[in-house]
Coordinates of C-alpha atoms and ligand atoms in Angstrom, one line a residue:
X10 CA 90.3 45.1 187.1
X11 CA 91.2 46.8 183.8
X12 CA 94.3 48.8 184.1
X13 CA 95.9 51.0 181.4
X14 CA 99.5 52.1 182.0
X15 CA 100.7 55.1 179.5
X16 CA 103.7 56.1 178.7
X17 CA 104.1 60.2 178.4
X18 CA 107.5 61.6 176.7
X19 CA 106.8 60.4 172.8
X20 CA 103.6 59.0 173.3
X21 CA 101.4 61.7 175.0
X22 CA 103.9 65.0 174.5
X23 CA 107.4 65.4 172.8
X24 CA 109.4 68.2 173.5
X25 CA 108.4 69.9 170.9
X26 CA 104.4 69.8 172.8
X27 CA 101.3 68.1 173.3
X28 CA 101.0 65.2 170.7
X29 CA 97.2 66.0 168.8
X30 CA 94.2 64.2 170.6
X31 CA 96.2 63.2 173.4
X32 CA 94.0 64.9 176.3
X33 CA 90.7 63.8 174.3
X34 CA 92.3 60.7 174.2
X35 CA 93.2 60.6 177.9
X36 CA 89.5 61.3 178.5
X37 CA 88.1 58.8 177.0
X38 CA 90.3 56.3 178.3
X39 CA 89.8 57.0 181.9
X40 CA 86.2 56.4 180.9
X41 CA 87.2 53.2 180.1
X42 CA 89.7 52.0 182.3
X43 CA 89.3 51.1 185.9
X44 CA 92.4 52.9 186.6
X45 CA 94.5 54.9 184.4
X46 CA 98.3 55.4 185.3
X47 CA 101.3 57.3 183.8
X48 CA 104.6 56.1 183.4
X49 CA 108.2 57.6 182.6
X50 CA 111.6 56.9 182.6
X51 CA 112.2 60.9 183.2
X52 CA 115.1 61.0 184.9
X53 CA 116.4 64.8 184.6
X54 CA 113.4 66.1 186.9
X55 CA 112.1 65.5 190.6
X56 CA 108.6 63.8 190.6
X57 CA 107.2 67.9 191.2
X58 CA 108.9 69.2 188.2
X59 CA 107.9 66.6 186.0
X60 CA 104.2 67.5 187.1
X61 CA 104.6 71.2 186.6
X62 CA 106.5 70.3 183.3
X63 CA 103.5 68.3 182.4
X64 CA 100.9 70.8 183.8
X65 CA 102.7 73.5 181.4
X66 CA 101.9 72.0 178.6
X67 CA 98.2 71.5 179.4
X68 CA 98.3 67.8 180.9
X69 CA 97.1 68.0 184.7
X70 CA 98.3 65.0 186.4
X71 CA 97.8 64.1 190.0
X72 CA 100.9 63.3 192.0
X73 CA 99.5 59.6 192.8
X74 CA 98.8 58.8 189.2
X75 CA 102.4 59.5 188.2
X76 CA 104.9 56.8 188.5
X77 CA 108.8 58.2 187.3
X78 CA 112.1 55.9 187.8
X79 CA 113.2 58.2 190.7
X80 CA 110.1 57.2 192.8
X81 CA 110.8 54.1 192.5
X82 CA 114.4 54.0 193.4
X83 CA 113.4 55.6 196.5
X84 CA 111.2 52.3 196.9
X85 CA 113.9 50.4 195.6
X86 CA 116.5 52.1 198.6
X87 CA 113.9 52.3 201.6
X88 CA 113.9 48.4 200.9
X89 CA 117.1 47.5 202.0
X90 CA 118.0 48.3 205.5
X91 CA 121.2 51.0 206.2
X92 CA 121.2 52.6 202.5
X93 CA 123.0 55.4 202.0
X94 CA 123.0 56.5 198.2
X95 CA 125.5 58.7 195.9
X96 CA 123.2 60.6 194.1
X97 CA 125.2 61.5 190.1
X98 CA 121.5 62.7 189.0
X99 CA 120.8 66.2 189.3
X100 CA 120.1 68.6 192.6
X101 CA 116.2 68.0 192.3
X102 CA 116.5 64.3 192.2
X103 CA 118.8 64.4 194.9
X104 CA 116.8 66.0 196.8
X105 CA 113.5 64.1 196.6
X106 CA 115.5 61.2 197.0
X107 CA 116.9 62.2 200.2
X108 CA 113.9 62.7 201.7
X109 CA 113.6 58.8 202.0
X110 CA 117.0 57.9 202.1
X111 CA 120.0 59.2 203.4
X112 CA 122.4 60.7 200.3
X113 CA 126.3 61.1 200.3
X114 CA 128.9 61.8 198.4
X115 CA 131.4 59.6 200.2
X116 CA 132.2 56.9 198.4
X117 CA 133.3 55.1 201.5
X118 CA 130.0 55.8 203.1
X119 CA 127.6 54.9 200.2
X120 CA 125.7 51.3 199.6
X121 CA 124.3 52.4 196.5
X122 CA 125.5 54.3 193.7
X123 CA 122.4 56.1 191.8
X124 CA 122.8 57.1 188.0
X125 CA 120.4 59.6 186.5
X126 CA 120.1 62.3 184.1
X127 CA 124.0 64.2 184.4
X128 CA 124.3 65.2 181.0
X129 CA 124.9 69.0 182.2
X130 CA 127.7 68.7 184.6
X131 CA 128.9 64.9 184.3
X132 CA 133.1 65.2 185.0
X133 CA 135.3 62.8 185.7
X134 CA 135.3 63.5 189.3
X135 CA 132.2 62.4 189.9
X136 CA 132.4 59.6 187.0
X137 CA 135.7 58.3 189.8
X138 CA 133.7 59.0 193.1
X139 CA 131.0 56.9 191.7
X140 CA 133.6 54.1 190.6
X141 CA 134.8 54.4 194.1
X142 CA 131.9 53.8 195.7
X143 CA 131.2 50.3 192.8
X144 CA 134.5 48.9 193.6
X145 CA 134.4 49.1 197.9
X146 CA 130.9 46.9 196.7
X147 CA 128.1 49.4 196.1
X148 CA 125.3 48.5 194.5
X149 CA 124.6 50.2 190.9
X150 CA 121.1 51.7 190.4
X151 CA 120.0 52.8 187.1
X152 CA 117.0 55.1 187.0
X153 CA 117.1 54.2 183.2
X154 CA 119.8 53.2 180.8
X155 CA 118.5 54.5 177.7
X156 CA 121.3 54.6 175.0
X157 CA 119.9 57.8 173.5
X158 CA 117.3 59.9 173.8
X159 CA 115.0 62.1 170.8
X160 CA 115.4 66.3 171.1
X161 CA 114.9 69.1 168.3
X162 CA 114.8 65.4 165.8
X163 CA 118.2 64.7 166.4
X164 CA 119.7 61.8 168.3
X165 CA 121.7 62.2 171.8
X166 CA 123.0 59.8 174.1
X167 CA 121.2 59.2 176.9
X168 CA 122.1 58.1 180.8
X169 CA 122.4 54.5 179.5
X170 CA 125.9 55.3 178.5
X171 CA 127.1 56.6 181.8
X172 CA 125.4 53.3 183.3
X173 CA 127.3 51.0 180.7
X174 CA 130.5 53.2 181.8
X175 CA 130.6 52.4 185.2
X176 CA 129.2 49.0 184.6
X177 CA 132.3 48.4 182.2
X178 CA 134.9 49.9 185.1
X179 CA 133.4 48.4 187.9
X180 CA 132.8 45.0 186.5
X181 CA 128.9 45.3 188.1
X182 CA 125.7 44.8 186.8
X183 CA 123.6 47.7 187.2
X184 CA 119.7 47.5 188.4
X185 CA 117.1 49.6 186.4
X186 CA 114.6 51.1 188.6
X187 CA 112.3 52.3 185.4
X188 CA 111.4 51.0 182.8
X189 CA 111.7 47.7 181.8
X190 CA 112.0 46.4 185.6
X191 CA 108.4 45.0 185.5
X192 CA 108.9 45.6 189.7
X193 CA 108.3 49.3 188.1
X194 CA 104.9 48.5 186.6
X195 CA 104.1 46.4 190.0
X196 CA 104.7 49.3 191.8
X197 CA 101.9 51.6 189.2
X198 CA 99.2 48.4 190.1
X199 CA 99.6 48.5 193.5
X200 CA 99.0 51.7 193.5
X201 CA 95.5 51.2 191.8
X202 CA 94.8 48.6 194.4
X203 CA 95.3 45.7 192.6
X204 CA 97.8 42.7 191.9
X205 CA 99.4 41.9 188.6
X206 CA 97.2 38.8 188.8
X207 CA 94.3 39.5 188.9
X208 CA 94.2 42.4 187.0
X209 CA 93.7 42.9 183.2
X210 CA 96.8 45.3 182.2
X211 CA 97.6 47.4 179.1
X212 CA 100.9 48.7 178.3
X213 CA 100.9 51.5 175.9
X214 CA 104.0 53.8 174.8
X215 CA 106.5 54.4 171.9
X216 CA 109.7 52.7 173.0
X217 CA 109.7 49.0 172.1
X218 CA 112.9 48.8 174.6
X219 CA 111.1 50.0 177.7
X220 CA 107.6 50.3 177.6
X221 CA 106.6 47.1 174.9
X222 CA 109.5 45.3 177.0
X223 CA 108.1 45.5 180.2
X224 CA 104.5 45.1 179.3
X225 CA 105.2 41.7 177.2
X226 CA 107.4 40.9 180.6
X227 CA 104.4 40.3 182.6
X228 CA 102.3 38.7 179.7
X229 CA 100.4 42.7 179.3
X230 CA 98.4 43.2 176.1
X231 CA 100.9 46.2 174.8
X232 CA 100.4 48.8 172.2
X233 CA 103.0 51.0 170.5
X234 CA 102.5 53.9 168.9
X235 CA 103.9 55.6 166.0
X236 CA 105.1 58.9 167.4
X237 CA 108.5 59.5 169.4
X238 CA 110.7 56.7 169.0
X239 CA 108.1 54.7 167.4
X240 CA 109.0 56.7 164.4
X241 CA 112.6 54.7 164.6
X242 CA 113.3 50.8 162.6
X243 CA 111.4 48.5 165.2
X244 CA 114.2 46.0 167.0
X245 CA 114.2 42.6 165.9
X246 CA 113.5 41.3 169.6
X247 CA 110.9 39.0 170.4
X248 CA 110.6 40.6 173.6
X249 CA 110.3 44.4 172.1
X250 CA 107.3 43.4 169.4
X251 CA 103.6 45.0 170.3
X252 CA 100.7 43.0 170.4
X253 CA 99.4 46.2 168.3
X254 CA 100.7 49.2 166.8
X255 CA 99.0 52.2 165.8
X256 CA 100.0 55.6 164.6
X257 CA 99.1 57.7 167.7
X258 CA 97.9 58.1 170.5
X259 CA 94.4 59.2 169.1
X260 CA 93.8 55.5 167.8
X261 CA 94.3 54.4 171.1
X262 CA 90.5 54.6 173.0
X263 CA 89.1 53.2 169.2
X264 CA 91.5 50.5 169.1
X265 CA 91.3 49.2 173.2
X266 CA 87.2 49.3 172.4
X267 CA 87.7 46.6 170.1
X268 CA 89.5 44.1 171.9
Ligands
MG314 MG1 108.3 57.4 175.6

């Protein structure tokens, strides 16, 4: 089975709008694709914002098709019997999460501590409850830990930071949940009703850190493309170098005919 897993914030869209001849490109590649899925390390939205956001700008996604870090920590917490997570992500992400989990803001109560997007309200309240909840032997779950993140062309820090904070404090290792975890991309597979095994995968997005990362993690042929943070000095990592790069999305379909 031939499965295509795209990334969409720099390699479909920015937030500036649609990247040009991503939705003919999107076309043609569920032409050629068994199964076409979408991945994001999004973690300021709730799965149905990110689709509306998406929708908005004129790429109509179905819910199953979408794979974001905060659906998979909600795998990732359903997994382990008795988990109660502290939720410092914002009141949408909260909220789909506790619909599969049970949230708290006790530290004394909470197995897991959950780090998203808090860019808007982070204090050092909740930086301590958090803390709290590491050192009585929570476990740390990233959604991401991006260092920084691309908006109006400038450079901000990203939830990677707060990770590496608490991390620091703590003395803990955190888990991602998005991207690079290749348990992430397992998850997007599955859901095409396939294994990693047996199953031809492409990994295309902008971010040699995440997206290139975790497709060369699991031996994917990966392509990065020159838009978003593809625009950026490549990283000298092994790991983080393409199998092919391109300048957009639009060469995509041309270039996955050819190989
Ligand atoms: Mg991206």
């Amino acid at each position: 089975m031939r499965i295509l897993l795209l990334d969409l914030e720099g390699t479909l869209h920015t937030r500036e709008g649609l990247i040009p001849g991503a939705l003919e490109a999107v076309a043609e590649l569920r032409r050629d694709f068994d199964a076409v899925r979408f991945m994001t390390n999004t973690d300021s939205k709730s799965d149905p914002e990110l689709l509306l956001s998406l929708a908005a700008c004129g790429l109509r996604l179905a819910p199953g098709e979408v794979f974001s870090p905060v659906a998979a920590a909600a795998e990732a917490l359903t997994a382990t019997a008795g988990a109660v997570a502290l939720v410092v992500a914002p009141a949408s992400v909260r909220r789909q999460l506790a619909e599969r989990v049970p949230v708290s803001d006790a530290p004394d109560e909470a197995t897991h501590v959950v780090v998203g997007d808090c860019r808007d309200w982070l204090s050092y309240e909740v930086l301590d409850r958090a803390f709290a909840a590491l050192t009585a032997g929570g476990e740390l779950l990233a959604l991401q830990r991006g260092r920084y993140f691309l908006a109006g062309g400038r450079r901000r820090l990203d939830t990677g930071t707060v990770v590496a904070a608490l991390e620091y404090a703590a003395g803990v290792t955190a888990r991602v949940v998005g991207k690079p975890a290749p348990e992430f991309l397992r998850l997007a597979v599955r859901s095409a009703g396939a294994e990693l095994d047996e199953s031809d995968i492409y990994v295309v997005g902008d971010d040699p850190t995440t997206d290139i990362a975790m497709g060369n993690a699991v031996g994917a042929t990966t392509v990065q493309v020159g838009t978003g943070k593809g625009r950026q000095p490549a990283p000298a990592s092994r790991a983080c170098r393409p199998t092919h790069r391109v300048a957009s999305i639009a060469d995509v379909p041309g270039l996955l005919q050819t190989i």
